[in-house]
Amino acid sequence: MPSEKEFKKIIPKMYKWNVENLALFFFIKAQQQVFPTMTIDQGICNYRRFTGITFTEWDLDSMRTTYNRLQKEFYETAKENR
């Protein structure tokens, strides 16, 4: 029987994440792949422009905290499943 692929092991944890949080995380990660010197705050500003989210709906500090938390969870889960 074939073994489970490594990238599929993180999927159950991703289901627990909010859709907006997940979109923010992967939007910034994709931008950083294209523009390696881009900061998280620049990525957040681009995400705001792309989605139309205002500061009153989701403030910068909360977005930065959300991104950092998801990044930590993502890499911890990936490390556990190696």
Short mmCIF file of C-alpha atoms in Angstrom, two decimals:
data_model
loop_
_atom_site.label_atom_id
_atom_site.label_comp_id
_atom_site.label_asym_id
_atom_site.label_seq_id
_atom_site.Cartn_x
_atom_site.Cartn_y
_atom_site.Cartn_z
CA MET A 1 0.00 0.00 0.00
CA PRO A 2 1.46 3.42 -0.91
CA SER A 3 2.43 5.73 1.91
CA GLU A 4 0.74 9.07 2.46
CA LYS A 5 2.42 11.96 0.67
CA GLU A 6 4.23 14.42 2.95
CA PHE A 7 2.37 17.52 1.75
CA LYS A 8 -1.00 15.92 2.55
CA LYS A 9 -0.18 15.56 6.24
CA ILE A 10 -0.65 19.29 6.91
CA ILE A 11 -4.08 19.47 5.24
CA PRO A 12 -6.14 18.48 8.33
CA LYS A 13 -4.53 21.30 10.32
CA MET A 14 -5.23 23.78 7.52
CA TYR A 15 -8.96 23.02 7.74
CA LYS A 16 -8.98 24.59 11.20
CA TRP A 17 -7.72 27.90 9.82
CA ASN A 18 -10.10 30.69 8.88
CA VAL A 19 -10.49 31.28 5.14
CA GLU A 20 -9.41 34.93 5.38
CA ASN A 21 -6.38 33.96 7.45
CA LEU A 22 -5.43 31.26 4.98
CA ALA A 23 -5.82 33.64 2.03
CA LEU A 24 -3.65 36.25 3.76
CA PHE A 25 -0.94 33.72 4.55
CA PHE A 26 -0.66 32.22 1.08
CA PHE A 27 -1.08 35.59 -0.67
CA ILE A 28 1.94 36.94 1.19
CA LYS A 29 3.93 33.72 0.71
CA ALA A 30 3.28 33.80 -3.05
CA GLN A 31 4.37 37.43 -3.27
CA GLN A 32 7.55 36.68 -1.34
CA GLN A 33 8.37 33.96 -3.86
CA VAL A 34 8.17 36.53 -6.66
CA PHE A 35 9.71 39.42 -4.68
CA PRO A 36 12.09 37.92 -2.07
CA THR A 37 12.92 41.29 -0.49
CA MET A 38 9.27 42.17 0.18
CA THR A 39 8.38 42.64 3.85
CA ILE A 40 5.32 41.24 5.58
CA ASP A 41 3.88 44.75 5.96
CA GLN A 42 4.25 45.39 2.23
CA GLY A 43 2.52 42.08 1.55
CA ILE A 44 -0.30 43.04 3.89
CA CYS A 45 -0.73 46.39 2.10
CA ASN A 46 -0.90 44.55 -1.24
CA TYR A 47 -3.43 42.11 0.21
CA ARG A 48 -5.57 45.03 1.41
CA ARG A 49 -5.51 46.62 -2.04
CA PHE A 50 -6.33 43.30 -3.70
CA THR A 51 -9.24 42.42 -1.39
CA GLY A 52 -10.51 45.87 -0.43
CA ILE A 53 -10.20 45.18 3.30
CA THR A 54 -10.07 48.39 5.34
CA PHE A 55 -8.16 49.15 8.55
CA THR A 56 -11.42 49.16 10.52
CA GLU A 57 -12.23 45.64 9.31
CA TRP A 58 -8.81 44.15 10.09
CA ASP A 59 -6.00 46.28 11.54
CA LEU A 60 -2.33 45.95 10.60
CA ASP A 61 -1.16 44.54 13.94
CA SER A 62 -3.82 41.82 13.89
CA MET A 63 -2.95 40.90 10.31
CA ARG A 64 0.75 40.70 11.12
CA THR A 65 0.05 38.57 14.20
CA THR A 66 -2.22 36.26 12.20
CA TYR A 67 0.40 35.84 9.48
CA ASN A 68 3.17 35.06 12.00
CA ARG A 69 0.98 32.59 13.91
CA LEU A 70 0.03 30.71 10.75
CA GLN A 71 3.62 30.66 9.55
CA LYS A 72 4.73 29.18 12.87
CA GLU A 73 1.98 26.53 12.79
CA PHE A 74 2.67 25.72 9.14
CA TYR A 75 6.40 25.15 9.67
CA GLU A 76 5.93 23.29 12.96
CA THR A 77 3.46 20.90 11.34
CA ALA A 78 5.75 20.42 8.35
CA LYS A 79 8.68 19.67 10.69
CA GLU A 80 6.61 17.15 12.69
CA ASN A 81 5.65 15.27 9.54
CA ARG A 82 9.17 14.78 8.20
#
